[in-house]
Amino acid sequence: EEIKKAAEELAKLKEEFEKMEKLKKELEEQNVTLLEQKNDIFLQLQTEQDSLADAEEKCSKLILQKADMESQIKELEERLADEEDNMNGLEESKKKLAGEIDELKKDVEDLESSLQKAEQEKQTKDNQIRTLQG
C-alpha cells in the first residue's frame, strides 16, 4: 500500500512537473514575444527620434534662413527709402532748374527785345545823322 501511495504521489508529482514544464515553456514563449515587441518598439522609437532630429535640424535651418531673409528685406527697404529720398531730391532740383531755365529764357527774350530796340534806335539815329549831314 505504501508503494501504491508512493506511486500515486510520484504520478501526482510527475503531472505537476509536466504542468510546470508546460507553464515554463508558455512563459518562455511569451517572454520571447515580449522581447520581440520591445525590440520593435525600440526600433520604432529610434526611427521617430531620428525623424524628430531631422525635423528639428530643418526647423533650425529654416529659422536661420528666415532671419537672413528678414535682414535682406530690411536692407532692401532701407535702400528703397534712400532711393526714394534721392528721387525726391532730384525732383526738387529738376523743378528748381526748370524755374531757373524759365527765368533765363525770359532774360534772353528781354535782352533780345532790348537789343532789337537799341538797333532800331541806332538805325533811326543813323538816318537822322545822314539827313542832317545831307
PDB file of C-alpha atoms in Angstrom:
ATOM      1  CA  GLU A   1       0.000   0.000   0.000  1.00  0.00           C
ATOM      2  CA  GLU A   2       2.878   2.364   0.708  1.00  0.00           C
ATOM      3  CA  ILE A   3       4.254   1.598  -2.700  1.00  0.00           C
ATOM      4  CA  LYS A   4       0.882   2.348  -4.205  1.00  0.00           C
ATOM      5  CA  LYS A   5       0.748   5.582  -2.250  1.00  0.00           C
ATOM      6  CA  ALA A   6       4.271   6.451  -3.298  1.00  0.00           C
ATOM      7  CA  ALA A   7       3.407   5.597  -6.920  1.00  0.00           C
ATOM      8  CA  GLU A   8       0.344   7.871  -6.715  1.00  0.00           C
ATOM      9  CA  GLU A   9       2.457  10.573  -5.131  1.00  0.00           C
ATOM     10  CA  LEU A  10       5.051  10.106  -7.871  1.00  0.00           C
ATOM     11  CA  ALA A  11       2.336  10.276 -10.554  1.00  0.00           C
ATOM     12  CA  LYS A  12       0.996  13.480  -8.953  1.00  0.00           C
ATOM     13  CA  LEU A  13       4.471  14.971  -8.804  1.00  0.00           C
ATOM     14  CA  LYS A  14       5.122  13.935 -12.399  1.00  0.00           C
ATOM     15  CA  GLU A  15       1.832  15.520 -13.512  1.00  0.00           C
ATOM     16  CA  GLU A  16       2.620  18.670 -11.557  1.00  0.00           C
ATOM     17  CA  PHE A  17       6.127  18.722 -13.052  1.00  0.00           C
ATOM     18  CA  GLU A  18       4.687  18.416 -16.564  1.00  0.00           C
ATOM     19  CA  LYS A  19       2.268  21.269 -15.820  1.00  0.00           C
ATOM     20  CA  MET A  20       5.163  23.342 -14.556  1.00  0.00           C
ATOM     21  CA  GLU A  21       7.233  22.481 -17.639  1.00  0.00           C
ATOM     22  CA  LYS A  22       4.296  23.429 -19.876  1.00  0.00           C
ATOM     23  CA  LEU A  23       3.795  26.703 -17.970  1.00  0.00           C
ATOM     24  CA  LYS A  24       7.537  27.372 -18.130  1.00  0.00           C
ATOM     25  CA  LYS A  25       7.507  26.804 -21.911  1.00  0.00           C
ATOM     26  CA  GLU A  26       4.479  29.107 -22.330  1.00  0.00           C
ATOM     27  CA  LEU A  27       6.137  31.800 -20.209  1.00  0.00           C
ATOM     28  CA  GLU A  28       9.371  31.493 -22.209  1.00  0.00           C
ATOM     29  CA  GLU A  29       7.426  31.843 -25.475  1.00  0.00           C
ATOM     30  CA  GLN A  30       5.590  34.819 -24.011  1.00  0.00           C
ATOM     31  CA  ASN A  31       8.918  36.288 -22.927  1.00  0.00           C
ATOM     32  CA  VAL A  32      10.335  35.871 -26.460  1.00  0.00           C
ATOM     33  CA  THR A  33       7.229  37.562 -27.921  1.00  0.00           C
ATOM     34  CA  LEU A  34       7.502  40.417 -25.426  1.00  0.00           C
ATOM     35  CA  LEU A  35      11.219  40.838 -26.190  1.00  0.00           C
ATOM     36  CA  GLU A  36      10.459  40.978 -29.930  1.00  0.00           C
ATOM     37  CA  GLN A  37       7.728  43.560 -29.292  1.00  0.00           C
ATOM     38  CA  LYS A  38      10.100  45.529 -27.069  1.00  0.00           C
ATOM     39  CA  ASN A  39      12.761  45.491 -29.808  1.00  0.00           C
ATOM     40  CA  ASP A  40      10.209  46.543 -32.446  1.00  0.00           C
ATOM     41  CA  ILE A  41       9.023  49.399 -30.239  1.00  0.00           C
ATOM     42  CA  PHE A  42      12.624  50.404 -29.537  1.00  0.00           C
ATOM     43  CA  LEU A  43      13.428  50.465 -33.273  1.00  0.00           C
ATOM     44  CA  GLN A  44      10.260  52.458 -33.914  1.00  0.00           C
ATOM     45  CA  LEU A  45      11.245  54.894 -31.166  1.00  0.00           C
ATOM     46  CA  GLN A  46      14.742  55.191 -32.642  1.00  0.00           C
ATOM     47  CA  THR A  47      13.265  55.937 -36.084  1.00  0.00           C
ATOM     48  CA  GLU A  48      10.910  58.530 -34.618  1.00  0.00           C
ATOM     49  CA  GLN A  49      13.773  60.155 -32.703  1.00  0.00           C
ATOM     50  CA  ASP A  50      15.858  60.298 -35.899  1.00  0.00           C
ATOM     51  CA  SER A  51      12.919  61.842 -37.761  1.00  0.00           C
ATOM     52  CA  LEU A  52      12.439  64.340 -34.942  1.00  0.00           C
ATOM     53  CA  ALA A  53      16.137  65.250 -35.007  1.00  0.00           C
ATOM     54  CA  ASP A  54      15.954  65.755 -38.796  1.00  0.00           C
ATOM     55  CA  ALA A  55      12.831  67.897 -38.427  1.00  0.00           C
ATOM     56  CA  GLU A  56      14.463  69.980 -35.681  1.00  0.00           C
ATOM     57  CA  GLU A  57      17.565  70.466 -37.841  1.00  0.00           C
ATOM     58  CA  LYS A  58      15.419  71.558 -40.798  1.00  0.00           C
ATOM     59  CA  CYS A  59      13.489  73.862 -38.491  1.00  0.00           C
ATOM     60  CA  SER A  60      16.722  75.437 -37.241  1.00  0.00           C
ATOM     61  CA  LYS A  61      17.938  75.941 -40.816  1.00  0.00           C
ATOM     62  CA  LEU A  62      14.602  77.500 -41.783  1.00  0.00           C
ATOM     63  CA  ILE A  63      14.747  79.837 -38.783  1.00  0.00           C
ATOM     64  CA  LEU A  64      18.237  80.948 -39.868  1.00  0.00           C
ATOM     65  CA  GLN A  65      17.046  81.391 -43.465  1.00  0.00           C
ATOM     66  CA  LYS A  66      14.053  83.387 -42.249  1.00  0.00           C
ATOM     67  CA  ALA A  67      16.299  85.663 -40.185  1.00  0.00           C
ATOM     68  CA  ASP A  68      18.619  86.103 -43.181  1.00  0.00           C
ATOM     69  CA  MET A  69      15.677  86.902 -45.478  1.00  0.00           C
ATOM     70  CA  GLU A  70      14.251  89.374 -42.967  1.00  0.00           C
ATOM     71  CA  SER A  71      17.664  91.038 -42.771  1.00  0.00           C
ATOM     72  CA  GLN A  72      17.826  91.250 -46.568  1.00  0.00           C
ATOM     73  CA  ILE A  73      14.285  92.662 -46.701  1.00  0.00           C
ATOM     74  CA  LYS A  74      15.180  95.288 -44.108  1.00  0.00           C
ATOM     75  CA  GLU A  75      18.303  96.215 -46.068  1.00  0.00           C
ATOM     76  CA  LEU A  76      16.300  96.467 -49.312  1.00  0.00           C
ATOM     77  CA  GLU A  77      13.628  98.575 -47.612  1.00  0.00           C
ATOM     78  CA  GLU A  78      16.329 100.929 -46.335  1.00  0.00           C
ATOM     79  CA  ARG A  79      17.864 101.150 -49.818  1.00  0.00           C
ATOM     80  CA  LEU A  80      14.413 101.796 -51.280  1.00  0.00           C
ATOM     81  CA  ALA A  81      13.808 104.583 -48.759  1.00  0.00           C
ATOM     82  CA  ASP A  82      17.214 106.087 -49.640  1.00  0.00           C
ATOM     83  CA  GLU A  83      16.435 105.870 -53.359  1.00  0.00           C
ATOM     84  CA  GLU A  84      13.040 107.490 -52.777  1.00  0.00           C
ATOM     85  CA  ASP A  85      14.747 110.298 -50.845  1.00  0.00           C
ATOM     86  CA  ASN A  86      17.234 110.700 -53.715  1.00  0.00           C
ATOM     87  CA  MET A  87      14.368 110.763 -56.230  1.00  0.00           C
ATOM     88  CA  ASN A  88      12.572 113.423 -54.199  1.00  0.00           C
ATOM     89  CA  GLY A  89      15.787 115.451 -54.059  1.00  0.00           C
ATOM     90  CA  LEU A  90      16.249 115.092 -57.820  1.00  0.00           C
ATOM     91  CA  GLU A  91      12.629 116.135 -58.422  1.00  0.00           C
ATOM     92  CA  GLU A  92      13.178 119.239 -56.309  1.00  0.00           C
ATOM     93  CA  SER A  93      16.410 120.018 -58.198  1.00  0.00           C
ATOM     94  CA  LYS A  94      14.624 119.472 -61.512  1.00  0.00           C
ATOM     95  CA  LYS A  95      11.826 121.880 -60.522  1.00  0.00           C
ATOM     96  CA  LYS A  96      14.372 124.448 -59.354  1.00  0.00           C
ATOM     97  CA  LEU A  97      16.383 124.119 -62.584  1.00  0.00           C
ATOM     98  CA  ALA A  98      13.208 124.356 -64.678  1.00  0.00           C
ATOM     99  CA  GLY A  99      12.361 127.578 -62.839  1.00  0.00           C
ATOM    100  CA  GLU A 100      15.869 128.923 -63.449  1.00  0.00           C
ATOM    101  CA  ILE A 101      15.665 127.965 -67.142  1.00  0.00           C
ATOM    102  CA  ASP A 102      12.339 129.793 -67.445  1.00  0.00           C
ATOM    103  CA  GLU A 103      13.904 132.867 -65.824  1.00  0.00           C
ATOM    104  CA  LEU A 104      16.935 132.690 -68.145  1.00  0.00           C
ATOM    105  CA  LYS A 105      14.674 132.333 -71.192  1.00  0.00           C
ATOM    106  CA  LYS A 106      12.761 135.417 -70.066  1.00  0.00           C
ATOM    107  CA  ASP A 107      16.060 137.267 -69.545  1.00  0.00           C
ATOM    108  CA  VAL A 108      17.216 136.239 -73.050  1.00  0.00           C
ATOM    109  CA  GLU A 109      13.910 137.389 -74.539  1.00  0.00           C
ATOM    110  CA  ASP A 110      14.193 140.690 -72.670  1.00  0.00           C
ATOM    111  CA  LEU A 111      17.797 141.116 -73.867  1.00  0.00           C
ATOM    112  CA  GLU A 112      16.854 140.275 -77.459  1.00  0.00           C
ATOM    113  CA  SER A 113      13.992 142.739 -77.266  1.00  0.00           C
ATOM    114  CA  SER A 114      16.295 145.414 -75.815  1.00  0.00           C
ATOM    115  CA  LEU A 115      18.902 144.678 -78.489  1.00  0.00           C
ATOM    116  CA  GLN A 116      16.316 144.936 -81.243  1.00  0.00           C
ATOM    117  CA  LYS A 117      15.042 148.181 -79.757  1.00  0.00           C
ATOM    118  CA  ALA A 118      18.600 149.523 -79.498  1.00  0.00           C
ATOM    119  CA  GLU A 119      19.327 148.528 -83.117  1.00  0.00           C
ATOM    120  CA  GLN A 120      16.156 150.292 -84.258  1.00  0.00           C
ATOM    121  CA  GLU A 121      17.094 153.378 -82.269  1.00  0.00           C
ATOM    122  CA  LYS A 122      20.612 153.274 -83.742  1.00  0.00           C
ATOM    123  CA  GLN A 123      19.235 152.972 -87.234  1.00  0.00           C
ATOM    124  CA  THR A 124      16.876 155.846 -86.565  1.00  0.00           C
ATOM    125  CA  LYS A 125      19.772 157.952 -85.215  1.00  0.00           C
ATOM    126  CA  ASP A 126      21.946 156.983 -88.197  1.00  0.00           C
ATOM    127  CA  ASN A 127      19.171 158.061 -90.527  1.00  0.00           C
ATOM    128  CA  GLN A 128      18.782 161.324 -88.633  1.00  0.00           C
ATOM    129  CA  ILE A 129      22.538 161.948 -88.804  1.00  0.00           C
ATOM    130  CA  ARG A 130      22.581 161.279 -92.547  1.00  0.00           C
ATOM    131  CA  THR A 131      19.622 163.543 -93.038  1.00  0.00           C
ATOM    132  CA  LEU A 132      21.304 166.288 -91.038  1.00  0.00           C
ATOM    133  CA  GLN A 133      24.581 165.827 -92.920  1.00  0.00           C
ATOM    134  CA  GLY A 134      22.903 165.635 -96.234  1.00  0.00           C
TER     135      GLY A 134
END
